[in-house]
Amino acid sequence: MTRIAIVEGDGIGHEVIPVAQNVLELLHPEYEYFPVDVGYHRWEQTGCPCADRDIAELKTADAILFGAITTPPMKDYQSVVLRLRKALDLYANLRPVKGDGFDIMIVRENTEGLYSGIEEIGADRATTLRVVTRMGTERIVRSAIRLAHQRNGRLTIGHKANVLKSDVLFRDICLAEAKAVGISCNDKFIDALALDILQHPASYDVVVTTNIFGDILSDVASYLVGGLGLVPSANIGDRYALFEPVHGSAPDIAGRNIANPIAALRSAGLLLAYCGDARGSERIEAAVQEVLAVGIKTRDLGGSAGTREFGEAVLRMLRQTNRST
Ligand code: NAD
Ligand code: IPM
Ligand code: MN
């Protein structure tokens, strides 16, 4: 039986994940869904945001649906999101940004780079080591190339090799891998890329980049489709997979039923495709599009529907198409 771990996390995770879970339960009542409670709120209650046994439990799932977790900028607090990505070795962070006339897949290296965790902070000086390895780069660029083959076959490498030696290695390995398989490939400095992707989104297909550049680029690119409420992500490794919106816990709007649940719904769609139900994933996307087309929208898109109301409209749409197919 397919087992799905549900992590709401913090903030708007408690609002958008139930919407996505309802849709999964409608499409797959035969799956087992089980909650795992990790997050900043757990740290506040117990001093531990995520225990080893939580990670062990998450590892028993076939896939994880994840909301968002508050990561406060505190010296001694370890981000749960980063811990999970490392513990489950979820090295490929796929962030699709798809709109009218463009279809971009940002492939973010998810385990090293500036997120190496090798750092120290003193009173007057702090350092973070940016680690790029051949193994880490080869596996991410191979994932990107596989995706490019399934799509339009174009790869762009985003880097800052003009300044960073670590990115000289990253760029050169990516270029060599692309050449070896004969895929169409170009490379760009990440700062110029961040502007160009907004100006010419149609000229991009798969973009592969290092950890923090992919983090920033995906928030930037979300502008093309209406903001952070719309962009999902898949964190994939060789054994485990976790699906989450690109956005965070949004404390500024949490608890008000105004968050856009589309990123969470699309993350559930990516989860279904990973679990072998590509049709279910398409049905979620079609239902979201139809609900938007009849003018039901959350506040970030200029509408007045609440998170729950949008979710109910998607469920109604899915039930209708259930009857008519
Ligand atoms: P954020 O993504 O939570 O919010 C940025 C802005 O986008 C806010 O104004 C917010 O209201 C808006 N927004 C985000 N999601 C939205 C949605 N679904 N609908 C409507 N508006 C939405 O980023 P932040 O404010 O920089 O970070 C808040 C917290 O979330 C921090 O603690 C951060 O570390 C954490 N975070 C977690 C994850 C994750 O768990 N994967 C990702 C990003 C940020
Ligand atoms: C994301 C987030 C995380 C990241 C934070 C919360 C650790 O911004 O998933 O995009 O930087 O990767
Ligand atoms: Mn981010």
mmCIF file of C-alpha atoms and ligand atoms in Angstrom:
data_model
loop_
_atom_site.group_PDB
_atom_site.id
_atom_site.type_symbol
_atom_site.label_atom_id
_atom_site.label_comp_id
_atom_site.label_asym_id
_atom_site.label_seq_id
_atom_site.Cartn_x
_atom_site.Cartn_y
_atom_site.Cartn_z
ATOM 1 C CA MET A 1 0.000 0.000 0.000
ATOM 2 C CA THR A 2 1.195 3.524 -0.805
ATOM 3 C CA ARG A 3 1.914 5.446 2.390
ATOM 4 C CA ILE A 4 2.055 9.238 2.387
ATOM 5 C CA ALA A 5 3.534 11.183 5.305
ATOM 6 C CA ILE A 6 1.865 14.530 5.865
ATOM 7 C CA VAL A 7 3.905 17.313 7.468
ATOM 8 C CA GLU A 8 1.969 20.546 7.902
ATOM 9 C CA GLY A 9 4.869 22.251 9.652
ATOM 10 C CA ASP A 10 4.328 25.854 10.728
ATOM 11 C CA GLY A 11 2.364 28.947 9.741
ATOM 12 C CA ILE A 12 0.357 28.616 6.520
ATOM 13 C CA GLY A 13 1.483 24.980 6.274
ATOM 14 C CA HIS A 14 -1.474 24.291 8.606
ATOM 15 C CA GLU A 15 -3.818 25.899 6.062
ATOM 16 C CA VAL A 16 -2.537 24.871 2.637
ATOM 17 C CA ILE A 17 -1.604 21.261 3.405
ATOM 18 C CA PRO A 18 -5.109 20.185 4.539
ATOM 19 C CA VAL A 19 -6.420 21.530 1.195
ATOM 20 C CA ALA A 20 -3.871 19.429 -0.702
ATOM 21 C CA GLN A 21 -4.481 16.393 1.515
ATOM 22 C CA ASN A 22 -8.250 16.555 0.852
ATOM 23 C CA VAL A 23 -7.548 16.417 -2.875
ATOM 24 C CA LEU A 24 -5.145 13.486 -2.495
ATOM 25 C CA GLU A 25 -7.719 11.644 -0.365
ATOM 26 C CA LEU A 26 -10.392 12.247 -2.996
ATOM 27 C CA LEU A 27 -8.206 10.922 -5.808
ATOM 28 C CA HIS A 28 -6.575 8.140 -3.779
ATOM 29 C CA PRO A 29 -8.757 6.995 -0.897
ATOM 30 C CA GLU A 30 -6.816 3.722 -0.946
ATOM 31 C CA TYR A 31 -3.530 5.373 0.111
ATOM 32 C CA GLU A 32 -2.608 5.563 3.770
ATOM 33 C CA TYR A 33 -1.955 9.073 5.097
ATOM 34 C CA PHE A 34 -0.158 9.640 8.374
ATOM 35 C CA PRO A 35 0.828 12.906 10.062
ATOM 36 C CA VAL A 36 4.335 13.669 11.257
ATOM 37 C CA ASP A 37 4.592 16.668 13.524
ATOM 38 C CA VAL A 38 7.858 18.563 13.140
ATOM 39 C CA GLY A 39 8.603 22.273 13.051
ATOM 40 C CA TYR A 40 9.474 25.400 14.908
ATOM 41 C CA HIS A 41 6.341 25.060 17.060
ATOM 42 C CA ARG A 42 7.760 21.735 18.326
ATOM 43 C CA TRP A 43 11.004 23.498 19.215
ATOM 44 C CA GLU A 44 9.034 26.088 21.195
ATOM 45 C CA GLN A 45 7.172 23.326 23.052
ATOM 46 C CA THR A 46 9.924 20.783 23.560
ATOM 47 C CA GLY A 47 13.248 22.354 22.579
ATOM 48 C CA CYS A 48 13.534 19.919 19.659
ATOM 49 C CA PRO A 49 12.021 20.774 16.233
ATOM 50 C CA CYS A 50 12.574 17.326 14.739
ATOM 51 C CA ALA A 51 13.622 14.158 16.562
ATOM 52 C CA ASP A 52 15.545 11.218 15.101
ATOM 53 C CA ARG A 53 12.395 9.095 15.413
ATOM 54 C CA ASP A 54 10.502 11.632 13.243
ATOM 55 C CA ILE A 55 13.094 11.163 10.528
ATOM 56 C CA ALA A 56 12.864 7.390 10.920
ATOM 57 C CA GLU A 57 9.075 7.642 10.527
ATOM 58 C CA LEU A 58 9.365 9.844 7.452
ATOM 59 C CA LYS A 59 11.678 7.258 5.930
ATOM 60 C CA THR A 60 8.894 4.665 6.122
ATOM 61 C CA ALA A 61 6.742 6.703 3.720
ATOM 62 C CA ASP A 62 6.621 6.238 -0.047
ATOM 63 C CA ALA A 63 6.440 10.017 -0.376
ATOM 64 C CA ILE A 64 6.168 13.047 1.901
ATOM 65 C CA LEU A 65 3.825 15.993 1.475
ATOM 66 C CA PHE A 66 5.348 18.905 3.313
ATOM 67 C CA GLY A 67 4.010 22.390 4.117
ATOM 68 C CA ALA A 68 6.609 24.834 5.349
ATOM 69 C CA ILE A 69 8.681 25.267 8.441
ATOM 70 C CA THR A 70 9.717 28.471 10.118
ATOM 71 C CA THR A 71 13.506 28.752 10.281
ATOM 72 C CA PRO A 72 14.260 31.672 12.576
ATOM 73 C CA PRO A 73 17.638 33.341 12.051
ATOM 74 C CA MET A 74 19.035 32.146 15.378
ATOM 75 C CA LYS A 75 22.623 31.131 16.028
ATOM 76 C CA ASP A 76 21.935 27.694 17.483
ATOM 77 C CA TYR A 77 18.815 26.651 15.573
ATOM 78 C CA GLN A 78 19.212 24.054 12.869
ATOM 79 C CA SER A 79 16.721 24.296 9.987
ATOM 80 C CA VAL A 80 14.439 21.240 9.880
ATOM 81 C CA VAL A 81 14.046 21.601 6.122
ATOM 82 C CA LEU A 82 17.790 21.448 5.561
ATOM 83 C CA ARG A 83 18.192 18.592 8.026
ATOM 84 C CA LEU A 84 15.572 16.533 6.187
ATOM 85 C CA ARG A 85 17.068 17.244 2.772
ATOM 86 C CA LYS A 86 20.423 16.001 4.043
ATOM 87 C CA ALA A 87 19.135 13.087 6.143
ATOM 88 C CA LEU A 88 17.063 11.758 3.224
ATOM 89 C CA ASP A 89 19.734 12.754 0.686
ATOM 90 C CA LEU A 90 17.169 14.634 -1.402
ATOM 91 C CA TYR A 91 19.772 16.024 -3.751
ATOM 92 C CA ALA A 92 17.567 17.250 -6.596
ATOM 93 C CA ASN A 93 15.206 20.114 -5.891
ATOM 94 C CA LEU A 94 12.949 20.518 -8.922
ATOM 95 C CA ARG A 95 11.014 23.766 -9.150
ATOM 96 C CA PRO A 96 8.772 24.040 -12.221
ATOM 97 C CA VAL A 97 7.629 27.507 -13.256
ATOM 98 C CA LYS A 98 5.094 27.207 -16.033
ATOM 99 C CA GLY A 99 2.962 29.925 -17.599
ATOM 100 C CA ASP A 100 1.657 31.341 -20.851
ATOM 101 C CA GLY A 101 4.297 30.593 -23.488
ATOM 102 C CA PHE A 102 7.033 29.339 -21.168
ATOM 103 C CA ASP A 103 7.815 26.185 -19.253
ATOM 104 C CA ILE A 104 10.901 26.357 -17.046
ATOM 105 C CA MET A 105 12.292 23.675 -14.754
ATOM 106 C CA ILE A 106 14.745 24.969 -12.176
ATOM 107 C CA VAL A 107 16.966 22.130 -10.974
ATOM 108 C CA ARG A 108 18.570 23.190 -7.731
ATOM 109 C CA GLU A 109 21.403 21.218 -6.136
ATOM 110 C CA ASN A 110 20.019 20.540 -2.691
ATOM 111 C CA THR A 111 22.693 19.122 -0.402
ATOM 112 C CA GLU A 112 25.906 21.145 -0.678
ATOM 113 C CA GLY A 113 27.143 24.532 -1.947
ATOM 114 C CA LEU A 114 26.704 27.322 0.577
ATOM 115 C CA TYR A 115 24.394 25.018 2.544
ATOM 116 C CA SER A 116 27.292 22.740 3.480
ATOM 117 C CA GLY A 117 26.669 23.430 7.169
ATOM 118 C CA ILE A 118 30.402 23.903 7.584
ATOM 119 C CA GLU A 119 30.471 27.280 9.251
ATOM 120 C CA GLU A 120 31.341 29.151 12.376
ATOM 121 C CA ILE A 121 30.356 32.398 13.920
ATOM 122 C CA GLY A 122 32.563 34.518 16.157
ATOM 123 C CA ALA A 123 31.998 37.964 17.601
ATOM 124 C CA ASP A 124 33.673 39.746 14.695
ATOM 125 C CA ARG A 125 33.942 37.206 11.941
ATOM 126 C CA ALA A 126 31.782 34.443 10.591
ATOM 127 C CA THR A 127 32.500 31.991 7.805
ATOM 128 C CA THR A 128 30.489 29.548 5.727
ATOM 129 C CA LEU A 129 32.295 27.109 3.504
ATOM 130 C CA ARG A 130 30.885 26.736 -0.023
ATOM 131 C CA VAL A 131 31.402 23.112 -0.983
ATOM 132 C CA VAL A 132 31.028 21.853 -4.548
ATOM 133 C CA THR A 133 31.979 18.240 -5.194
ATOM 134 C CA ARG A 134 32.324 16.252 -8.391
ATOM 135 C CA MET A 135 29.902 13.638 -7.044
ATOM 136 C CA GLY A 136 27.328 16.279 -6.037
ATOM 137 C CA THR A 137 27.606 18.120 -9.340
ATOM 138 C CA GLU A 138 27.534 15.019 -11.520
ATOM 139 C CA ARG A 139 24.382 13.693 -9.928
ATOM 140 C CA ILE A 140 22.517 17.000 -10.156
ATOM 141 C CA VAL A 141 23.491 17.699 -13.736
ATOM 142 C CA ARG A 142 22.585 14.141 -14.719
ATOM 143 C CA SER A 143 19.138 14.688 -13.193
ATOM 144 C CA ALA A 144 18.856 17.932 -15.145
ATOM 145 C CA ILE A 145 19.921 16.243 -18.380
ATOM 146 C CA ARG A 146 17.380 13.433 -17.874
ATOM 147 C CA LEU A 147 14.669 16.049 -17.457
ATOM 148 C CA ALA A 148 15.878 18.025 -20.480
ATOM 149 C CA HIS A 149 15.661 14.867 -22.586
ATOM 150 C CA GLN A 150 12.015 14.394 -21.525
ATOM 151 C CA ARG A 151 11.246 18.040 -22.299
ATOM 152 C CA ASN A 152 12.594 20.461 -24.935
ATOM 153 C CA GLY A 153 16.142 19.229 -24.651
ATOM 154 C CA ARG A 154 17.766 22.506 -23.631
ATOM 155 C CA LEU A 155 19.969 23.036 -20.597
ATOM 156 C CA THR A 156 21.193 26.292 -19.056
ATOM 157 C CA ILE A 157 23.831 26.303 -16.332
ATOM 158 C CA GLY A 158 23.540 29.139 -13.803
ATOM 159 C CA HIS A 159 26.770 29.948 -11.945
ATOM 160 C CA LYS A 160 29.174 32.626 -10.801
ATOM 161 C CA ALA A 161 32.391 31.161 -12.142
ATOM 162 C CA ASN A 162 33.806 34.627 -12.792
ATOM 163 C CA VAL A 163 34.257 34.986 -9.031
ATOM 164 C CA LEU A 164 33.914 31.607 -7.336
ATOM 165 C CA LYS A 165 36.380 28.777 -7.872
ATOM 166 C CA SER A 166 33.721 26.382 -6.595
ATOM 167 C CA ASP A 167 31.555 27.412 -9.533
ATOM 168 C CA VAL A 168 34.379 26.921 -12.027
ATOM 169 C CA LEU A 169 34.267 23.267 -11.003
ATOM 170 C CA PHE A 170 30.454 23.225 -11.106
ATOM 171 C CA ARG A 171 30.272 24.832 -14.559
ATOM 172 C CA ASP A 172 33.023 22.686 -16.066
ATOM 173 C CA ILE A 173 31.508 19.416 -14.845
ATOM 174 C CA CYS A 174 28.054 20.460 -16.094
ATOM 175 C CA LEU A 175 29.438 21.470 -19.510
ATOM 176 C CA ALA A 176 31.398 18.227 -19.806
ATOM 177 C CA GLU A 177 28.377 16.077 -18.926
ATOM 178 C CA ALA A 178 26.192 17.985 -21.389
ATOM 179 C CA LYS A 179 28.796 17.608 -24.121
ATOM 180 C CA ALA A 180 29.163 13.898 -23.414
ATOM 181 C CA VAL A 181 25.474 13.299 -24.134
ATOM 182 C CA GLY A 182 25.271 15.923 -26.899
ATOM 183 C CA ILE A 183 22.526 17.995 -25.319
ATOM 184 C CA SER A 184 22.042 21.624 -26.302
ATOM 185 C CA CYS A 185 23.567 23.637 -23.463
ATOM 186 C CA ASN A 186 24.573 27.170 -22.572
ATOM 187 C CA ASP A 187 25.763 28.811 -19.396
ATOM 188 C CA LYS A 188 25.128 32.204 -17.824
ATOM 189 C CA PHE A 189 26.227 34.148 -14.805
ATOM 190 C CA ILE A 190 23.485 33.801 -12.252
ATOM 191 C CA ASP A 191 22.926 37.538 -11.761
ATOM 192 C CA ALA A 192 22.386 38.140 -15.475
ATOM 193 C CA LEU A 193 20.292 34.964 -15.654
ATOM 194 C CA ALA A 194 17.990 36.215 -12.875
ATOM 195 C CA LEU A 195 17.048 39.233 -14.970
ATOM 196 C CA ASP A 196 17.001 37.446 -18.317
ATOM 197 C CA ILE A 197 14.654 34.735 -17.069
ATOM 198 C CA LEU A 198 12.114 37.489 -16.299
ATOM 199 C CA GLN A 199 12.645 39.227 -19.635
ATOM 200 C CA HIS A 200 12.823 36.143 -21.868
ATOM 201 C CA PRO A 201 11.229 33.227 -20.000
ATOM 202 C CA ALA A 202 10.420 31.389 -23.233
ATOM 203 C CA SER A 203 14.115 30.941 -23.999
ATOM 204 C CA TYR A 204 14.591 28.695 -20.943
ATOM 205 C CA ASP A 205 13.856 25.008 -20.499
ATOM 206 C CA VAL A 206 15.900 23.294 -17.760
ATOM 207 C CA VAL A 207 18.112 25.504 -15.589
ATOM 208 C CA VAL A 208 20.627 23.758 -13.350
ATOM 209 C CA THR A 209 22.338 25.644 -10.568
ATOM 210 C CA THR A 210 23.872 25.429 -7.119
ATOM 211 C CA ASN A 211 21.931 25.401 -3.891
ATOM 212 C CA ILE A 212 21.489 29.028 -2.863
ATOM 213 C CA PHE A 213 21.331 30.357 -6.421
ATOM 214 C CA GLY A 214 18.465 27.946 -7.098
ATOM 215 C CA ASP A 215 16.762 29.086 -3.904
ATOM 216 C CA ILE A 216 16.851 32.727 -4.964
ATOM 217 C CA LEU A 217 16.167 32.087 -8.643
ATOM 218 C CA SER A 218 12.993 30.140 -7.910
ATOM 219 C CA ASP A 219 11.535 32.949 -5.782
ATOM 220 C CA VAL A 220 12.474 35.431 -8.530
ATOM 221 C CA ALA A 221 10.969 33.265 -11.285
ATOM 222 C CA SER A 222 7.737 32.863 -9.322
ATOM 223 C CA TYR A 223 7.064 36.481 -10.331
ATOM 224 C CA LEU A 224 6.387 35.179 -13.856
ATOM 225 C CA VAL A 225 3.363 33.184 -12.703
ATOM 226 C CA GLY A 226 1.879 35.403 -9.999
ATOM 227 C CA GLY A 227 4.098 34.887 -7.003
ATOM 228 C CA LEU A 228 5.097 32.385 -4.371
ATOM 229 C CA GLY A 229 1.612 31.033 -3.798
ATOM 230 C CA LEU A 230 1.788 29.181 -7.114
ATOM 231 C CA VAL A 231 5.117 27.379 -7.379
ATOM 232 C CA PRO A 232 5.550 23.783 -6.179
ATOM 233 C CA SER A 233 8.685 21.724 -5.726
ATOM 234 C CA ALA A 234 9.893 18.165 -5.596
ATOM 235 C CA ASN A 235 12.893 17.182 -3.470
ATOM 236 C CA ILE A 236 14.071 13.887 -4.911
ATOM 237 C CA GLY A 237 16.836 11.505 -3.928
ATOM 238 C CA ASP A 238 17.573 7.932 -4.895
ATOM 239 C CA ARG A 239 15.413 6.518 -2.068
ATOM 240 C CA TYR A 240 13.091 9.203 -0.734
ATOM 241 C CA ALA A 241 11.023 12.084 -2.045
ATOM 242 C CA LEU A 242 9.471 15.128 -0.402
ATOM 243 C CA PHE A 243 7.062 17.551 -2.064
ATOM 244 C CA GLU A 244 6.580 21.101 -0.822
ATOM 245 C CA PRO A 245 5.606 24.561 -2.003
ATOM 246 C CA VAL A 246 8.544 26.843 -2.798
ATOM 247 C CA HIS A 247 7.129 29.365 -0.335
ATOM 248 C CA GLY A 248 7.720 29.380 3.404
ATOM 249 C CA SER A 249 5.487 29.528 6.469
ATOM 250 C CA ALA A 250 4.439 33.144 5.660
ATOM 251 C CA PRO A 251 3.972 34.324 9.271
ATOM 252 C CA ASP A 252 2.664 37.667 7.948
ATOM 253 C CA ILE A 253 -0.537 36.034 6.659
ATOM 254 C CA ALA A 254 -0.735 32.837 8.729
ATOM 255 C CA GLY A 255 -3.975 31.926 10.489
ATOM 256 C CA ARG A 256 -6.160 34.190 8.347
ATOM 257 C CA ASN A 257 -7.408 31.767 5.679
ATOM 258 C CA ILE A 258 -5.953 33.928 2.905
ATOM 259 C CA ALA A 259 -2.928 31.901 1.772
ATOM 260 C CA ASN A 260 -2.998 30.604 -1.779
ATOM 261 C CA PRO A 261 -3.064 26.783 -1.674
ATOM 262 C CA ILE A 262 -2.133 26.323 -5.357
ATOM 263 C CA ALA A 263 1.585 25.712 -4.671
ATOM 264 C CA ALA A 264 0.591 23.012 -2.165
ATOM 265 C CA LEU A 265 -1.956 21.507 -4.583
ATOM 266 C CA ARG A 266 0.636 21.412 -7.361
ATOM 267 C CA SER A 267 3.130 19.846 -4.946
ATOM 268 C CA ALA A 268 0.532 17.131 -4.314
ATOM 269 C CA GLY A 269 0.324 16.787 -8.113
ATOM 270 C CA LEU A 270 4.084 16.272 -8.354
ATOM 271 C CA LEU A 271 3.792 13.701 -5.560
ATOM 272 C CA LEU A 272 1.140 11.774 -7.492
ATOM 273 C CA ALA A 273 3.249 11.780 -10.650
ATOM 274 C CA TYR A 274 6.157 10.422 -8.586
ATOM 275 C CA CYS A 275 3.858 7.717 -7.193
ATOM 276 C CA GLY A 276 2.948 6.684 -10.744
ATOM 277 C CA ASP A 277 -0.318 8.590 -11.231
ATOM 278 C CA ALA A 278 0.582 11.184 -13.872
ATOM 279 C CA ARG A 279 -3.115 11.405 -14.787
ATOM 280 C CA GLY A 280 -4.006 12.420 -11.213
ATOM 281 C CA SER A 281 -1.408 15.140 -11.383
ATOM 282 C CA GLU A 282 -2.926 16.454 -14.638
ATOM 283 C CA ARG A 283 -6.399 16.356 -13.108
ATOM 284 C CA ILE A 284 -5.287 18.510 -10.171
ATOM 285 C CA GLU A 285 -3.741 21.058 -12.542
ATOM 286 C CA ALA A 286 -6.840 21.084 -14.776
ATOM 287 C CA ALA A 287 -9.123 21.580 -11.757
ATOM 288 C CA VAL A 288 -6.953 24.457 -10.480
ATOM 289 C CA GLN A 289 -7.068 26.107 -13.934
ATOM 290 C CA GLU A 290 -10.843 25.711 -14.176
ATOM 291 C CA VAL A 291 -11.420 27.176 -10.730
ATOM 292 C CA LEU A 292 -9.213 30.163 -11.615
ATOM 293 C CA ALA A 293 -11.040 30.525 -14.942
ATOM 294 C CA VAL A 294 -14.415 30.941 -13.208
ATOM 295 C CA GLY A 295 -12.882 33.756 -11.161
ATOM 296 C CA ILE A 296 -12.345 32.000 -7.838
ATOM 297 C CA LYS A 297 -8.988 33.331 -6.658
ATOM 298 C CA THR A 298 -7.208 34.074 -3.428
ATOM 299 C CA ARG A 299 -6.182 37.564 -2.443
ATOM 300 C CA ASP A 300 -2.630 37.399 -3.842
ATOM 301 C CA LEU A 301 -4.159 36.917 -7.309
ATOM 302 C CA GLY A 302 -6.611 39.774 -6.860
ATOM 303 C CA GLY A 303 -9.563 37.655 -5.722
ATOM 304 C CA SER A 304 -11.389 37.298 -2.448
ATOM 305 C CA ALA A 305 -11.679 33.520 -1.980
ATOM 306 C CA GLY A 306 -10.269 32.081 1.219
ATOM 307 C CA THR A 307 -7.789 29.198 1.316
ATOM 308 C CA ARG A 308 -10.521 26.741 2.327
ATOM 309 C CA GLU A 309 -13.029 28.092 -0.204
ATOM 310 C CA PHE A 310 -10.519 27.732 -3.024
ATOM 311 C CA GLY A 311 -9.836 24.176 -1.863
ATOM 312 C CA GLU A 312 -13.548 23.356 -1.790
ATOM 313 C CA ALA A 313 -13.957 24.717 -5.324
ATOM 314 C CA VAL A 314 -11.131 22.458 -6.528
ATOM 315 C CA LEU A 315 -12.752 19.458 -4.817
ATOM 316 C CA ARG A 316 -16.124 20.269 -6.467
ATOM 317 C CA MET A 317 -14.424 20.542 -9.860
ATOM 318 C CA LEU A 318 -12.690 17.195 -9.386
ATOM 319 C CA ARG A 319 -15.934 15.508 -8.304
ATOM 320 C CA GLN A 320 -17.672 16.868 -11.426
ATOM 321 C CA THR A 321 -14.976 15.564 -13.736
ATOM 322 C CA ASN A 322 -15.151 12.248 -11.852
ATOM 323 C CA ARG A 323 -18.812 11.949 -12.811
ATOM 324 C CA SER A 324 -18.297 13.034 -16.412
ATOM 325 C CA THR A 325 -15.385 10.678 -17.192
HETATM 326 P P1 NAD B 1 7.633 33.168 2.687
HETATM 327 O O1 NAD B 1 7.720 32.408 1.431
HETATM 328 O O2 NAD B 1 7.034 32.482 3.848
HETATM 329 O O3 NAD B 1 6.803 34.533 2.419
HETATM 330 C C1 NAD B 1 7.271 35.546 1.525
HETATM 331 C C2 NAD B 1 6.081 36.445 1.115
HETATM 332 O O4 NAD B 1 5.233 35.694 0.241
HETATM 333 C C3 NAD B 1 5.218 36.842 2.317
HETATM 334 O O5 NAD B 1 4.759 38.156 2.134
HETATM 335 C C4 NAD B 1 4.054 35.863 2.257
HETATM 336 O O6 NAD B 1 2.855 36.360 2.796
HETATM 337 C C5 NAD B 1 3.916 35.603 0.755
HETATM 338 N N1 NAD B 1 3.419 34.224 0.532
HETATM 339 C C6 NAD B 1 4.110 33.086 0.713
HETATM 340 N N2 NAD B 1 3.343 32.024 0.456
HETATM 341 C C7 NAD B 1 2.137 32.501 0.113
HETATM 342 C C8 NAD B 1 0.903 31.886 -0.255
HETATM 343 N N3 NAD B 1 0.764 30.546 -0.318
HETATM 344 N N4 NAD B 1 -0.137 32.685 -0.539
HETATM 345 C C9 NAD B 1 -0.037 34.028 -0.486
HETATM 346 N N5 NAD B 1 1.103 34.665 -0.153
HETATM 347 C C10 NAD B 1 2.179 33.907 0.153
HETATM 348 O O7 NAD B 1 9.104 33.681 3.022
HETATM 349 P P2 NAD B 1 9.641 34.468 4.313
HETATM 350 O O8 NAD B 1 8.612 35.383 4.839
HETATM 351 O O9 NAD B 1 10.937 34.994 3.885
HETATM 352 O O10 NAD B 1 9.904 33.304 5.372
HETATM 353 C C11 NAD B 1 8.997 32.948 6.408
HETATM 354 C C12 NAD B 1 9.525 31.730 7.130
HETATM 355 O O11 NAD B 1 9.422 30.586 6.286
HETATM 356 C C13 NAD B 1 10.990 31.842 7.542
HETATM 357 O O12 NAD B 1 11.142 31.300 8.829
HETATM 358 C C14 NAD B 1 11.717 31.025 6.498
HETATM 359 O O13 NAD B 1 12.926 30.509 6.966
HETATM 360 C C15 NAD B 1 10.694 29.930 6.236
HETATM 361 N N6 NAD B 1 10.781 29.265 4.933
HETATM 362 C C16 NAD B 1 10.556 27.919 4.925
HETATM 363 C C17 NAD B 1 10.530 27.232 3.727
HETATM 364 C C18 NAD B 1 10.290 25.764 3.740
HETATM 365 O O14 NAD B 1 9.832 25.221 4.728
HETATM 366 N N7 NAD B 1 10.597 25.061 2.680
HETATM 367 C C19 NAD B 1 10.706 27.930 2.534
HETATM 368 C C20 NAD B 1 10.921 29.302 2.574
HETATM 369 C C21 NAD B 1 10.953 29.975 3.793
HETATM 370 C C1 IPM B 2 13.339 26.971 0.439
HETATM 371 C C2 IPM B 2 13.668 27.716 1.718
HETATM 372 C C3 IPM B 2 14.740 26.994 2.510
HETATM 373 C C4 IPM B 2 16.008 27.050 1.691
HETATM 374 C C5 IPM B 2 15.003 27.535 3.915
HETATM 375 C C6 IPM B 2 13.764 27.652 4.719
HETATM 376 C C7 IPM B 2 15.989 26.701 4.649
HETATM 377 O O1 IPM B 2 13.992 29.037 1.441
HETATM 378 O O2 IPM B 2 12.984 25.796 0.496
HETATM 379 O O3 IPM B 2 13.385 27.589 -0.633
HETATM 380 O O4 IPM B 2 16.776 28.008 1.792
HETATM 381 O O5 IPM B 2 16.226 26.128 0.946
HETATM 382 MN MN MN B 3 13.551 29.617 -0.629
#
